[in-house]
Amino acid sequence: MTGLRSAALVGNPNAGKSALFNALTGARQKIANYPGVTVERKAGRLVLPTGEAIELTDLPGSYGLKATSPDEEVTRKVILGEFPGEPAPHVLVVVLDASNLEQHLVFAQEIIALGRPVVVALNMVDLAERDGLVLDPAALQEALGVPVIATVAVRRRGLAELAAAIATAEARPPEHHRPHVDQTERRLTAHAITAAAIISETARHRLHSKLDRVLLHPWLGPLILFALLFVVFQAVFSGAAPLVDGLNNAIGALGDWVKTVLPPSLARDLLTDGIIAGVGSVITFLPQIIILFFFILVLEATGYMARAAFLMDRMMAAVGLSGRSFIPLLSSFACAIPGIMATRSIADPKDRLTTILIAPLMTCSARLPVYAVLIAAFIPPKSLAGGIGLQGLVLFILYLSGIVSAMVIALVLRRTVTKGAASGFIMELPKYQLPTLKDIALGLWQRALIFLRRAGTIIFMVTVVLWLLLNFPRAAPGEDQVDASIAGHIANGLAVVVKPIGFNRDMALALIPAMAAREVAVSSLATTYAVSAPDDAAVAVKLGDQLKANWSLPTALAFLAWFVFAPQCMSTIAVTRRETNGWKWPIFMLGYLFALAYIFAGLTYWTAVWLGLG
Amino acid sequence: MTLDLLPVGQRAHITAVDWAALVPDEAQRLQALGLDVGARVALAHCGVLGGRDPLAVTIGRMTVALRRAHARAMTVSELAG
């Protein structure tokens, strides 16, 4: 390994560990996965007052060393040094929520009893004081026998003291004299220690119970949730528009500039028609992805996400899932990969598998480029009754189709392949909190980086390969370049299969690279039409207009329907394989999504033709 | 009386839990959250629509969501005030 000494943050969920982690390590973080599992491993560098730098990891929140979910299992193994390739951290930093001490002290006692160097961070003391609870860290230190530092991560209070305590933390002998302390005993001790550490406790004007009265109201609550989701999606689609246009123009200008400075050549065409047109068309969707993740991060940081899970539980129970599945599914609207990774908090294995299998049906942001281009080209910007735009309505229907099919498929799966006892729903509802700008900004930065890395690697490579396949062998004069190319020949073969559902050759051509990443469908179409255009003036015609000239309305609608179910990208398949430990489920997923995509694209096409829309 | 029948807002303490009626994993989770014999609880919210499921229970300074089926396994006795 790195040879650095290491420390790990441990504690119950909602102890404010992540905020403390961000405050201690700043932006110098590395997010990866623990080998073999998709539990995120967050590590960063912490410089101690001695000048020594140590590696600090943020372990998944856990209620005890006896694990009930995959992420708690990781925490247990890392703490005990049983995780392969992951040495046990030298110092354990137990993070406690000051206003929920009695609960959090149960796990803390279990950690302290291990006899390893431990430092306790009494976190969020400001929120406890807001609730009328004043604690005495010294009394707590006395009772626990390890250093206790009061911290407020978001205000950077107590951080230097905590770092100093980590530097000097020492091992104590494990509690051999009381080998069989059980959960009930620890709870009694926790109660006694808490009572002794309280300096004053006034009538609590608890803000969050007042908020809950409104937000968890039997009918007001769901109404607020749906209004909120509406605002989120509205912001994603209309709020991002000016930014998307700006990026589009910038990329167009870049392509034009390259054309003026470089002499005409095949290499220049690769740069402008292949790389800039292809990768550029994907990068323009960064604003939408950032806006969606912004809302997800804020909803999580404020504590509302758990309430959303509470409100959705009834509905999810109807299809055999629980409210816990709501958070992964909502994340899947941004991208199925973090969504599938978020299923690790679902304790029930069959529940979790079902959620993974339906996650790709949530319309991820990568499909948005495909929808956006086609809707703009084929759906007139008419206004319906009540000021609802027709384009927006179509987009809404596409999203809704994904959600409805996911629910139907969950119901079917729970009765067939993932059959089992209906899962329960047990979840702590954390306190409401104001999110800190820094934590949100850091989270967004990390997500944007992941997306751009994809654009720079997978999407870049696919675009270049496609351009090469499209341009070689060169067409004879008078012959169409796409028809002559290798890609054209492949697509002509594939076109036979997709012809019954109304797809033409260019679409068949776009479907192949779309397997790498769905948004590539757009860049592939852009590349294809740029290559087949007879001159530069034709290249300049916008992709939307190109599509309108080449596709019929039923064809476009069928293509939209295809992408509701579109077999998910390689990365999703890879993450599913890792998460389900084998090829069985990703192949099942691929198969059922392909079948549904084909059937529904066909149904859409035939219906549209029958209605005379062609 | 069982926890699911407790009127909203009424404080009570858990006198018995029928652990055998619960899935072992879920029993362990409930216990880890402090829902055990002797705990002081109150029913804070009932869920949405028809089944009035799930429930939100306050325990100490924490709120925990659980299903009605879990609450049915917990016998409570009301506390004054």
XYZ file of C-alpha atoms in Angstrom:
695
model
C 0.000 0.000 0.000
C 1.044 3.611 0.380
C 2.873 3.060 3.637
C 0.945 5.876 5.259
C -0.584 5.378 8.647
C -4.339 5.232 8.397
C -7.445 6.177 10.300
C -11.099 5.440 9.586
C -14.319 7.226 10.462
C -16.910 4.848 11.893
C -20.349 5.442 13.296
C -24.078 5.078 12.857
C -25.668 6.344 9.657
C -26.574 10.034 9.939
C -23.811 10.825 12.437
C -22.479 13.442 10.020
C -19.497 11.294 9.049
C -19.349 12.429 5.446
C -19.444 16.111 6.341
C -16.685 15.527 8.896
C -14.722 13.577 6.300
C -15.043 16.403 3.771
C -14.033 18.971 6.383
C -10.976 16.953 7.424
C -9.678 16.008 3.986
C -10.902 18.868 1.805
C -11.075 18.165 -1.904
C -8.167 15.719 -1.820
C -10.347 12.609 -1.966
C -10.185 9.391 -3.873
C -13.411 7.580 -4.539
C -13.101 3.994 -5.652
C -14.760 0.697 -4.849
C -13.733 -1.925 -2.383
C -12.515 -4.803 -4.525
C -15.263 -7.278 -5.341
C -18.112 -5.185 -4.029
C -19.648 -1.942 -5.198
C -19.462 -0.294 -1.822
C -17.785 3.046 -2.337
C -14.418 3.444 -0.690
C -13.851 7.099 0.134
C -10.328 7.962 1.165
C -8.464 11.220 1.590
C -5.333 12.687 3.095
C -5.352 14.220 6.526
C -2.338 16.203 7.670
C -1.811 15.884 11.411
C -0.444 18.734 13.555
C 2.836 16.781 13.680
C 3.165 17.305 9.948
C 2.575 13.639 9.269
C 0.053 12.851 6.528
C -2.239 9.882 7.089
C -4.856 8.188 4.961
C -8.368 8.759 6.270
C -11.225 6.570 5.064
C -14.950 7.133 5.532
C -16.536 3.758 6.291
C -20.197 3.081 5.457
C -22.528 3.932 8.347
C -23.364 0.963 10.524
C -25.431 0.208 13.618
C -23.103 -2.481 14.918
C -20.426 -4.998 14.079
C -23.067 -7.592 13.303
C -23.807 -6.740 9.696
C -27.275 -6.816 8.135
C -26.460 -5.316 4.724
C -23.549 -5.441 2.256
C -22.206 -2.037 3.250
C -22.304 -2.860 6.966
C -20.393 -6.027 6.083
C -17.612 -3.913 4.551
C -17.431 -1.742 7.671
C -17.183 -4.787 9.918
C -14.467 -6.455 7.852
C -12.351 -3.319 7.475
C -12.499 -2.538 11.209
C -11.532 -6.081 12.145
C -8.807 -6.196 9.484
C -10.549 -9.057 7.690
C -10.961 -7.276 4.379
C -8.509 -8.732 1.831
C -5.944 -6.164 0.722
C -7.200 -3.575 3.166
C -5.082 -3.362 6.334
C -7.026 -2.547 9.498
C -6.930 1.219 10.141
C -4.461 2.253 12.859
C -6.859 4.645 14.537
C -10.645 4.375 14.662
C -12.465 7.691 14.845
C -15.943 7.047 16.232
C -18.348 9.744 15.088
C -21.339 10.395 17.354
C -24.370 12.568 16.737
C -24.478 14.688 19.891
C -28.247 14.995 19.791
C -28.758 11.247 19.483
C -26.097 10.148 21.916
C -27.957 7.325 23.589
C -28.427 5.501 20.291
C -24.951 6.191 18.910
C -23.135 5.165 22.087
C -24.221 1.547 21.610
C -22.006 1.025 18.552
C -19.309 3.249 20.085
C -18.991 0.901 23.063
C -18.625 -2.049 20.729
C -15.745 -0.289 18.913
C -14.032 0.877 22.111
C -14.218 -2.662 23.533
C -11.960 -3.848 20.693
C -9.071 -2.192 22.539
C -7.705 -0.441 19.441
C -6.674 3.237 19.399
C -9.970 5.139 19.383
C -10.847 8.831 19.280
C -14.446 9.960 19.649
C -15.776 12.932 17.684
C -18.862 14.314 19.413
C -20.275 15.748 16.226
C -23.025 18.269 15.475
C -22.951 19.742 18.983
C -24.472 22.904 17.487
C -27.595 21.048 16.350
C -27.916 19.454 19.786
C -27.775 22.917 21.353
C -30.392 24.101 18.876
C -32.569 21.314 20.281
C -31.871 22.523 23.823
C -29.332 19.854 24.732
C -25.995 20.891 26.270
C -23.427 18.118 26.772
C -20.193 17.816 28.710
C -17.469 16.224 26.534
C -15.214 15.840 29.593
C -17.795 13.706 31.392
C -18.176 11.589 28.272
C -14.399 11.185 28.000
C -14.300 10.086 31.637
C -17.037 7.515 31.105
C -15.718 6.094 27.840
C -12.019 6.117 28.711
C -10.981 7.495 25.306
C -10.412 11.093 24.083
C -13.676 12.877 23.213
C -13.559 15.976 20.994
C -16.613 18.157 20.372
C -16.873 18.975 16.667
C -19.059 20.874 14.253
C -17.890 19.638 10.876
C -19.682 22.274 8.829
C -18.185 25.151 10.836
C -14.793 23.459 11.084
C -15.029 23.566 14.882
C -12.839 21.090 16.777
C -11.060 19.805 13.673
C -7.552 20.731 14.808
C -8.175 19.183 18.219
C -9.504 16.036 16.558
C -6.413 15.764 14.321
C -4.195 16.222 17.392
C -6.075 13.481 19.220
C -5.717 11.132 16.236
C -1.955 11.786 16.242
C -1.596 10.760 19.871
C -4.265 8.039 20.083
C -3.014 5.036 21.973
C -4.143 1.472 22.239
C -5.765 0.349 25.458
C -6.137 -3.218 26.635
C -9.335 -4.765 25.286
C -12.103 -5.278 27.804
C -11.235 -8.851 28.613
C -12.775 -8.650 32.029
C -16.265 -8.344 30.531
C -16.204 -10.641 27.556
C -19.903 -11.105 27.036
C -21.436 -7.660 26.978
C -24.628 -7.963 24.973
C -26.674 -5.400 23.129
C -29.108 -4.846 26.003
C -26.295 -4.204 28.466
C -24.659 -1.743 26.087
C -27.969 0.040 25.729
C -28.332 0.382 29.491
C -24.768 1.675 29.743
C -25.433 4.103 26.890
C -28.450 5.413 28.753
C -26.445 5.914 31.951
C -23.492 7.579 30.189
C -25.802 9.926 28.297
C -27.673 10.912 31.441
C -24.356 11.695 33.152
C -23.042 13.760 30.233
C -26.063 16.044 29.931
C -25.429 19.476 31.449
C -28.839 20.867 30.676
C -31.834 19.779 28.700
C -34.614 22.251 28.078
C -37.968 21.676 26.493
C -37.008 20.917 22.948
C -38.594 22.990 20.247
C -37.766 20.400 17.706
C -37.858 21.911 14.310
C -37.909 18.614 12.523
C -41.009 17.245 14.203
C -42.826 20.360 13.025
C -41.505 19.899 9.512
C -42.425 16.217 9.582
C -45.974 17.095 10.531
C -46.298 18.785 7.149
C -43.922 16.743 4.983
C -45.150 13.344 6.223
C -48.801 14.356 6.276
C -50.921 11.506 4.871
C -52.037 13.423 1.805
C -50.118 16.711 1.899
C -46.810 14.820 2.068
C -47.176 12.904 -1.224
C -48.500 16.068 -2.861
C -45.393 17.998 -1.814
C -43.158 15.139 -2.955
C -44.667 15.038 -6.426
C -44.589 18.817 -6.719
C -40.924 18.688 -5.760
C -40.138 15.992 -8.314
C -41.960 18.050 -10.925
C -39.809 21.084 -10.097
C -36.666 18.939 -10.287
C -37.449 17.619 -13.742
C -38.627 21.018 -14.922
C -35.319 22.517 -13.791
C -33.373 19.762 -15.494
C -35.041 20.304 -18.840
C -35.783 23.982 -19.100
C -33.251 25.357 -16.640
C -30.376 23.731 -18.449
C -31.479 24.908 -21.901
C -29.477 28.162 -22.095
C -26.339 26.397 -20.865
C -26.813 23.578 -23.354
C -27.255 26.092 -26.186
C -24.158 27.945 -25.072
C -22.070 24.759 -25.052
C -23.496 23.778 -28.446
C -22.455 27.098 -29.943
C -19.009 26.894 -28.389
C -18.462 23.401 -29.814
C -19.747 24.489 -33.224
C -17.392 27.474 -33.142
C -14.485 25.208 -32.196
C -15.201 22.957 -35.191
C -15.371 25.980 -37.509
C -12.151 27.373 -36.109
C -10.306 24.104 -36.684
C -11.571 24.148 -40.269
C -10.089 27.606 -40.850
C -6.667 26.853 -39.410
C -6.072 23.353 -40.791
C -5.868 22.493 -44.478
C -8.605 20.146 -45.735
C -7.569 16.544 -45.153
C -8.926 13.280 -43.882
C -7.225 13.939 -40.526
C -9.010 17.273 -40.233
C -12.302 15.563 -40.959
C -11.569 13.056 -38.213
C -11.002 15.948 -35.819
C -14.066 17.974 -36.784
C -16.653 15.420 -37.944
C -15.478 12.607 -35.707
C -14.098 13.903 -32.445
C -15.510 17.411 -32.050
C -18.968 16.549 -33.427
C -19.159 13.238 -31.553
C -17.695 14.000 -28.145
C -19.068 17.540 -28.261
C -22.644 16.383 -28.720
C -22.329 14.396 -25.499
C -20.599 17.059 -23.430
C -23.485 19.436 -24.081
C -25.551 17.356 -21.670
C -23.301 18.047 -18.734
C -25.518 20.903 -17.452
C -28.550 18.616 -17.197
C -26.620 15.935 -15.384
C -25.216 18.470 -12.946
C -28.635 19.972 -12.240
C -30.185 16.547 -11.564
C -27.342 15.514 -9.276
C -27.554 18.882 -7.537
C -31.137 18.152 -6.514
C -30.375 14.581 -5.499
C -27.439 15.702 -3.356
C -29.469 18.490 -1.743
C -32.407 16.175 -1.032
C -30.025 13.706 0.579
C -28.105 16.311 2.584
C -31.251 17.916 3.992
C -32.633 14.585 5.202
C -35.663 14.789 2.915
C -34.679 11.744 0.857
C -35.515 9.398 3.752
C -38.940 11.066 4.004
C -39.445 10.498 0.293
C -38.660 6.821 0.895
C -41.228 6.812 3.720
C -43.888 8.350 1.485
C -43.142 6.017 -1.405
C -43.056 2.856 0.697
C -46.762 2.135 0.356
C -46.595 2.351 -3.402
C -43.407 0.299 -3.631
C -44.925 -2.312 -1.317
C -47.687 -2.812 -3.861
C -45.150 -4.197 -6.348
C -43.238 -6.157 -3.722
C -40.486 -3.633 -3.010
C -39.963 -1.176 -0.158
C -39.413 2.557 0.199
C -35.691 1.849 0.354
C -35.736 1.161 -3.383
C -36.920 4.693 -4.070
C -33.524 6.339 -3.509
C -31.579 4.062 -5.892
C -34.338 4.414 -8.472
C -34.352 8.204 -8.220
C -30.557 8.260 -8.618
C -30.994 6.111 -11.702
C -32.644 9.046 -13.416
C -29.205 10.623 -13.397
C -27.341 7.399 -14.148
C -28.055 3.739 -13.469
C -24.523 3.177 -12.164
C -24.748 5.236 -8.939
C -28.344 3.972 -8.720
C -27.293 0.332 -8.755
C -24.500 1.128 -6.333
C -26.981 2.771 -3.980
C -28.910 -0.510 -3.714
C -26.218 -1.699 -1.311
C -28.216 -0.180 1.537
C -31.129 -2.540 0.813
C -30.841 -5.384 3.304
C -33.101 -7.958 1.614
C -31.157 -9.673 -1.228
C -34.174 -10.340 -3.459
C -35.454 -6.850 -2.949
C -32.053 -5.571 -3.907
C -31.785 -7.771 -7.015
C -35.212 -6.641 -8.228
C -34.226 -3.006 -7.763
C -31.005 -3.553 -9.723
C -32.901 -5.235 -12.561
C -35.400 -2.409 -12.965
C -32.963 0.472 -12.393
C -32.092 0.764 -16.123
C -35.761 1.471 -16.871
C -35.493 4.790 -15.076
C -34.653 7.184 -17.888
C -31.031 8.045 -17.229
C -29.534 11.338 -18.280
C -27.639 9.590 -21.081
C -30.936 8.925 -22.841
C -31.893 12.553 -22.562
C -29.702 13.611 -25.513
C -31.481 11.057 -27.704
C -34.918 12.191 -26.540
C -34.036 15.866 -26.791
C -32.771 15.702 -30.365
C -35.689 13.601 -31.627
C -38.386 15.559 -29.827
C -37.007 18.858 -31.072
C -36.938 17.488 -34.623
C -40.278 15.689 -34.818
C -42.678 17.044 -32.210
C -44.008 20.502 -33.075
C -43.566 23.081 -30.280
C -47.328 23.471 -29.969
C -49.080 24.489 -26.786
C -51.950 22.346 -25.576
C -54.790 23.381 -23.294
C -53.574 24.859 -20.015
C -50.290 26.067 -21.438
C -48.707 22.632 -21.423
C -46.210 22.262 -24.223
C -46.603 19.247 -26.507
C -42.843 18.612 -26.503
C -42.723 18.587 -22.722
C -45.716 16.272 -22.627
C -44.030 13.744 -24.924
C -40.936 13.837 -22.747
C -43.091 13.297 -19.671
C -44.801 10.317 -21.326
C -41.428 8.779 -22.145
C -40.310 9.087 -18.521
C -43.638 7.798 -17.275
C -43.489 4.781 -19.603
C -40.150 3.876 -18.053
C -41.517 4.175 -14.517
C -44.737 2.266 -15.230
C -42.880 -0.546 -16.980
C -40.410 -0.720 -14.095
C -43.285 -1.172 -11.653
C -44.984 -3.816 -13.788
C -41.706 -5.675 -14.275
C -40.917 -5.496 -10.534
C -44.307 -7.051 -9.850
C -43.678 -9.836 -12.363
C -40.118 -10.465 -11.139
C -41.198 -10.639 -7.493
C -43.642 -13.397 -8.455
C -41.219 -15.327 -10.633
C -37.429 -15.070 -10.665
C -36.991 -13.074 -7.436
C -39.838 -14.749 -5.594
C -39.713 -14.591 -1.808
C -41.270 -13.137 1.300
C -42.228 -9.482 0.886
C -39.507 -7.303 2.309
C -39.977 -4.974 5.226
C -39.077 -1.341 5.577
C -37.013 -0.225 8.536
C -35.201 3.059 8.239
C -33.997 5.874 10.422
C -35.432 9.253 9.447
C -32.514 11.643 10.014
C -32.832 15.159 11.389
C -33.407 17.943 8.909
C -30.298 19.915 8.174
C -29.255 22.799 6.003
C -26.917 21.425 3.362
C -23.488 23.017 3.208
C -22.499 24.539 -0.087
C -19.041 22.986 0.110
C -20.271 19.404 0.505
C -22.726 19.811 -2.363
C -20.093 21.432 -4.576
C -17.643 18.623 -3.826
C -20.261 15.977 -4.651
C -21.149 17.701 -7.929
C -17.502 18.057 -8.875
C -16.959 14.331 -8.352
C -20.021 13.420 -10.466
C -19.062 15.830 -13.265
C -15.569 14.384 -13.304
C -16.908 10.846 -13.690
C -19.084 11.963 -16.613
C -16.291 13.878 -18.338
C -13.920 10.967 -17.886
C -16.489 8.813 -19.698
C -16.763 11.403 -22.461
C -12.992 11.525 -22.719
C -12.454 7.777 -22.847
C -15.316 5.467 -23.881
C -17.231 7.995 -25.907
C -14.083 9.391 -27.511
C -12.885 5.954 -28.540
C -16.245 4.822 -29.845
C -16.599 7.995 -31.879
C -13.172 7.605 -33.459
C -13.705 3.925 -34.251
C -17.086 4.674 -35.761
C -15.635 7.470 -37.871
C -12.947 5.125 -39.165
C -15.486 2.409 -39.941
C -17.611 4.989 -41.731
C -14.795 6.394 -43.836
C -13.057 3.243 -44.988
C -12.924 1.954 -47.566
C -13.291 5.250 -49.430
C -16.277 5.495 -51.738
C -15.810 5.610 -55.496
C -16.856 8.927 -57.050
C -20.628 9.177 -57.193
C -21.088 6.456 -54.562
C -22.437 7.250 -51.102
C -19.634 7.113 -48.502
C -21.775 5.469 -45.810
C -22.953 2.753 -48.225
C -19.381 1.990 -49.221
C -17.979 1.863 -45.691
C -17.454 -1.112 -43.382
C -19.971 0.311 -40.932
C -22.489 0.665 -43.707
C -22.149 -3.006 -44.560
C -22.579 -4.063 -40.919
C -25.575 -1.798 -40.533
C -27.148 -3.090 -43.741
C -27.063 -6.560 -42.243
C -28.507 -5.400 -38.957
C -31.108 -3.303 -40.723
C -32.813 -6.492 -41.899
C -33.495 -7.394 -38.264
C -34.771 -3.981 -37.214
C -36.626 -3.171 -40.437
C -39.936 -4.665 -39.247
C -40.048 -2.141 -36.397
C -39.472 0.761 -38.747
C -35.756 1.365 -38.240
C -33.605 2.443 -41.156
C -29.947 1.769 -41.786
C -28.660 4.901 -40.054
C -30.521 3.911 -36.907
C -29.126 0.386 -37.026
C -25.738 2.031 -37.308
C -26.391 4.165 -34.237
C -27.588 1.222 -32.137
C -24.236 -0.579 -32.182
C -22.089 2.101 -30.538
C -25.010 3.078 -28.283
C -24.264 -0.123 -26.410
C -21.077 1.493 -25.177
C -22.937 4.519 -23.901
C -26.454 5.467 -24.853
C -25.757 9.106 -25.549
C -23.376 7.962 -28.287
C -26.476 7.284 -30.412
C -26.689 11.024 -30.926
C -23.037 11.494 -31.715
C -23.176 8.471 -34.064
C -26.069 9.967 -35.958
C -24.218 13.273 -36.039
C -21.084 11.556 -37.340
C -23.028 9.496 -39.893
C -24.830 12.474 -41.358
C -21.666 14.573 -41.280
C -19.847 11.873 -43.261
C -22.605 11.321 -45.792
C -23.148 15.037 -46.369
C -21.993 15.999 -49.895
C -20.405 19.310 -48.886
C -19.634 21.576 -45.948
C -22.864 23.491 -46.329
C -24.832 20.276 -45.827
C -22.728 19.411 -42.772
C -23.753 22.691 -41.234
C -27.417 21.675 -41.375
C -28.400 20.880 -37.827
C -28.748 17.246 -36.832
C -32.440 17.736 -36.117
C -33.102 18.934 -39.652
C -31.028 16.097 -41.064
C -33.180 13.618 -39.142
C -36.381 15.279 -40.289
C -35.286 14.949 -43.883
C -34.357 11.265 -43.509
C -36.856 9.787 -41.037
C -40.636 9.479 -40.981
C -42.596 10.336 -37.852
C -43.475 6.687 -37.023
C -39.789 5.815 -37.358
C -38.798 8.595 -34.964
C -41.470 7.552 -32.448
C -40.336 3.934 -32.657
C -36.769 5.040 -31.998
C -37.953 6.954 -28.906
C -39.847 3.887 -27.681
C -36.739 1.773 -28.264
C -34.751 4.021 -25.978
C -37.296 3.780 -23.149
C -36.173 0.157 -22.815
C -32.856 0.500 -24.623
C -30.464 -2.200 -23.604
C -28.310 -0.403 -21.128
C -24.747 0.661 -21.665
C -21.650 -1.480 -21.068
C -20.908 0.251 -17.768
C -24.314 -0.671 -16.384
C -23.828 -4.280 -17.406
C -20.382 -4.268 -15.815
C -21.644 -2.801 -12.545
C -24.533 -5.289 -12.483
C -22.119 -8.159 -12.987
C -19.949 -6.989 -10.117
C -22.927 -6.345 -7.884
C -24.639 -9.685 -8.518
C -21.379 -11.672 -8.592
C -21.778 -13.283 -11.970
C -22.994 -13.087 -15.523
C -26.414 -14.642 -14.929
C -28.279 -11.459 -13.956
C -26.656 -9.000 -16.354
C -27.430 -11.396 -19.215
C -30.992 -11.782 -17.990
C -31.268 -7.999 -17.774
C -29.863 -7.531 -21.247
C -32.212 -10.148 -22.683
C -35.418 -8.835 -21.199
C -34.602 -5.223 -22.049
C -33.755 -6.110 -25.665
C -37.001 -8.023 -26.025
C -39.065 -5.190 -24.532
C -37.302 -2.555 -26.640
C -37.972 -4.512 -29.822
C -41.604 -5.230 -28.993
C -42.464 -1.696 -27.900
C -40.605 0.009 -30.739
C -42.527 -2.272 -33.104
C -45.873 -1.603 -31.453
C -45.222 2.133 -31.592
C -44.237 2.016 -35.244
C -47.166 -0.125 -36.378
C -49.660 1.935 -34.379
C -48.295 5.201 -35.759
C -48.413 3.883 -39.325
C -51.924 2.561 -38.795
C -52.989 5.973 -37.472
C -51.645 7.487 -40.666
C -48.921 9.547 -38.971
C -46.410 8.497 -41.616
C -51.922 -3.179 23.277
C -49.480 -3.369 20.378
C -47.481 -0.452 19.013
C -49.486 -0.172 15.790
C -52.663 0.530 17.772
C -51.139 3.325 19.841
C -52.835 6.675 19.205
C -50.595 9.172 17.399
C -48.674 11.300 19.898
C -49.296 8.993 22.892
C -46.093 8.089 24.753
C -45.589 4.484 25.789
C -42.901 1.982 26.665
C -42.308 -1.391 25.093
C -43.113 -4.206 27.522
C -42.627 -7.215 25.282
C -41.486 -8.042 21.772
C -42.488 -11.171 19.895
C -39.134 -11.593 18.128
C -40.228 -14.952 16.691
C -42.871 -13.158 14.611
C -40.187 -11.153 12.797
C -37.628 -12.079 10.141
C -34.314 -12.514 12.067
C -32.499 -9.836 10.031
C -35.288 -7.349 10.582
C -35.463 -8.177 14.265
C -31.759 -7.391 14.475
C -32.208 -4.074 12.667
C -35.063 -3.045 14.933
C -32.994 -3.946 17.973
C -30.013 -2.007 16.619
C -32.257 1.031 16.339
C -33.216 0.674 19.990
C -36.671 -0.824 19.506
C -36.430 -3.291 22.357
C -38.064 -4.074 25.687
C -37.962 -1.019 27.932
C -37.645 1.560 25.151
C -39.822 4.664 25.418
C -41.597 5.297 22.149
C -44.370 7.330 20.595
C -46.159 6.957 17.294
C -45.386 10.101 15.313
C -46.887 9.535 11.873
C -48.963 7.058 9.993
C -48.244 6.438 6.353
C -50.118 7.408 3.291
C -53.448 6.336 1.891
C -55.298 3.080 2.415
C -53.188 0.847 4.622
C -51.869 3.730 6.797
C -48.495 2.064 6.369
C -45.576 2.547 7.144
C -45.345 4.098 10.606
C -42.884 6.638 11.972
C -41.997 5.998 15.603
C -39.992 8.360 17.776
C -37.558 6.713 20.130
C -35.375 9.004 22.204
C -34.349 11.805 19.897
C -34.610 9.652 16.814
C -37.399 8.877 14.364
C -37.584 5.408 12.860
C -39.792 4.267 9.999
C -41.122 0.719 10.135
C -43.982 -1.295 8.764
C -47.220 -1.900 10.622
C -46.372 -5.613 10.655
C -43.256 -4.901 12.743
C -45.174 -2.703 15.176
C -47.732 -5.459 15.651
C -45.036 -7.629 17.244
C -44.384 -5.055 19.967
C -46.539 -4.846 23.052
C -46.602 -1.422 24.657
C -48.100 0.119 27.733
C -49.120 3.766 27.738
C -47.260 6.325 29.841
C -48.962 9.231 31.535
C -48.486 12.655 29.921
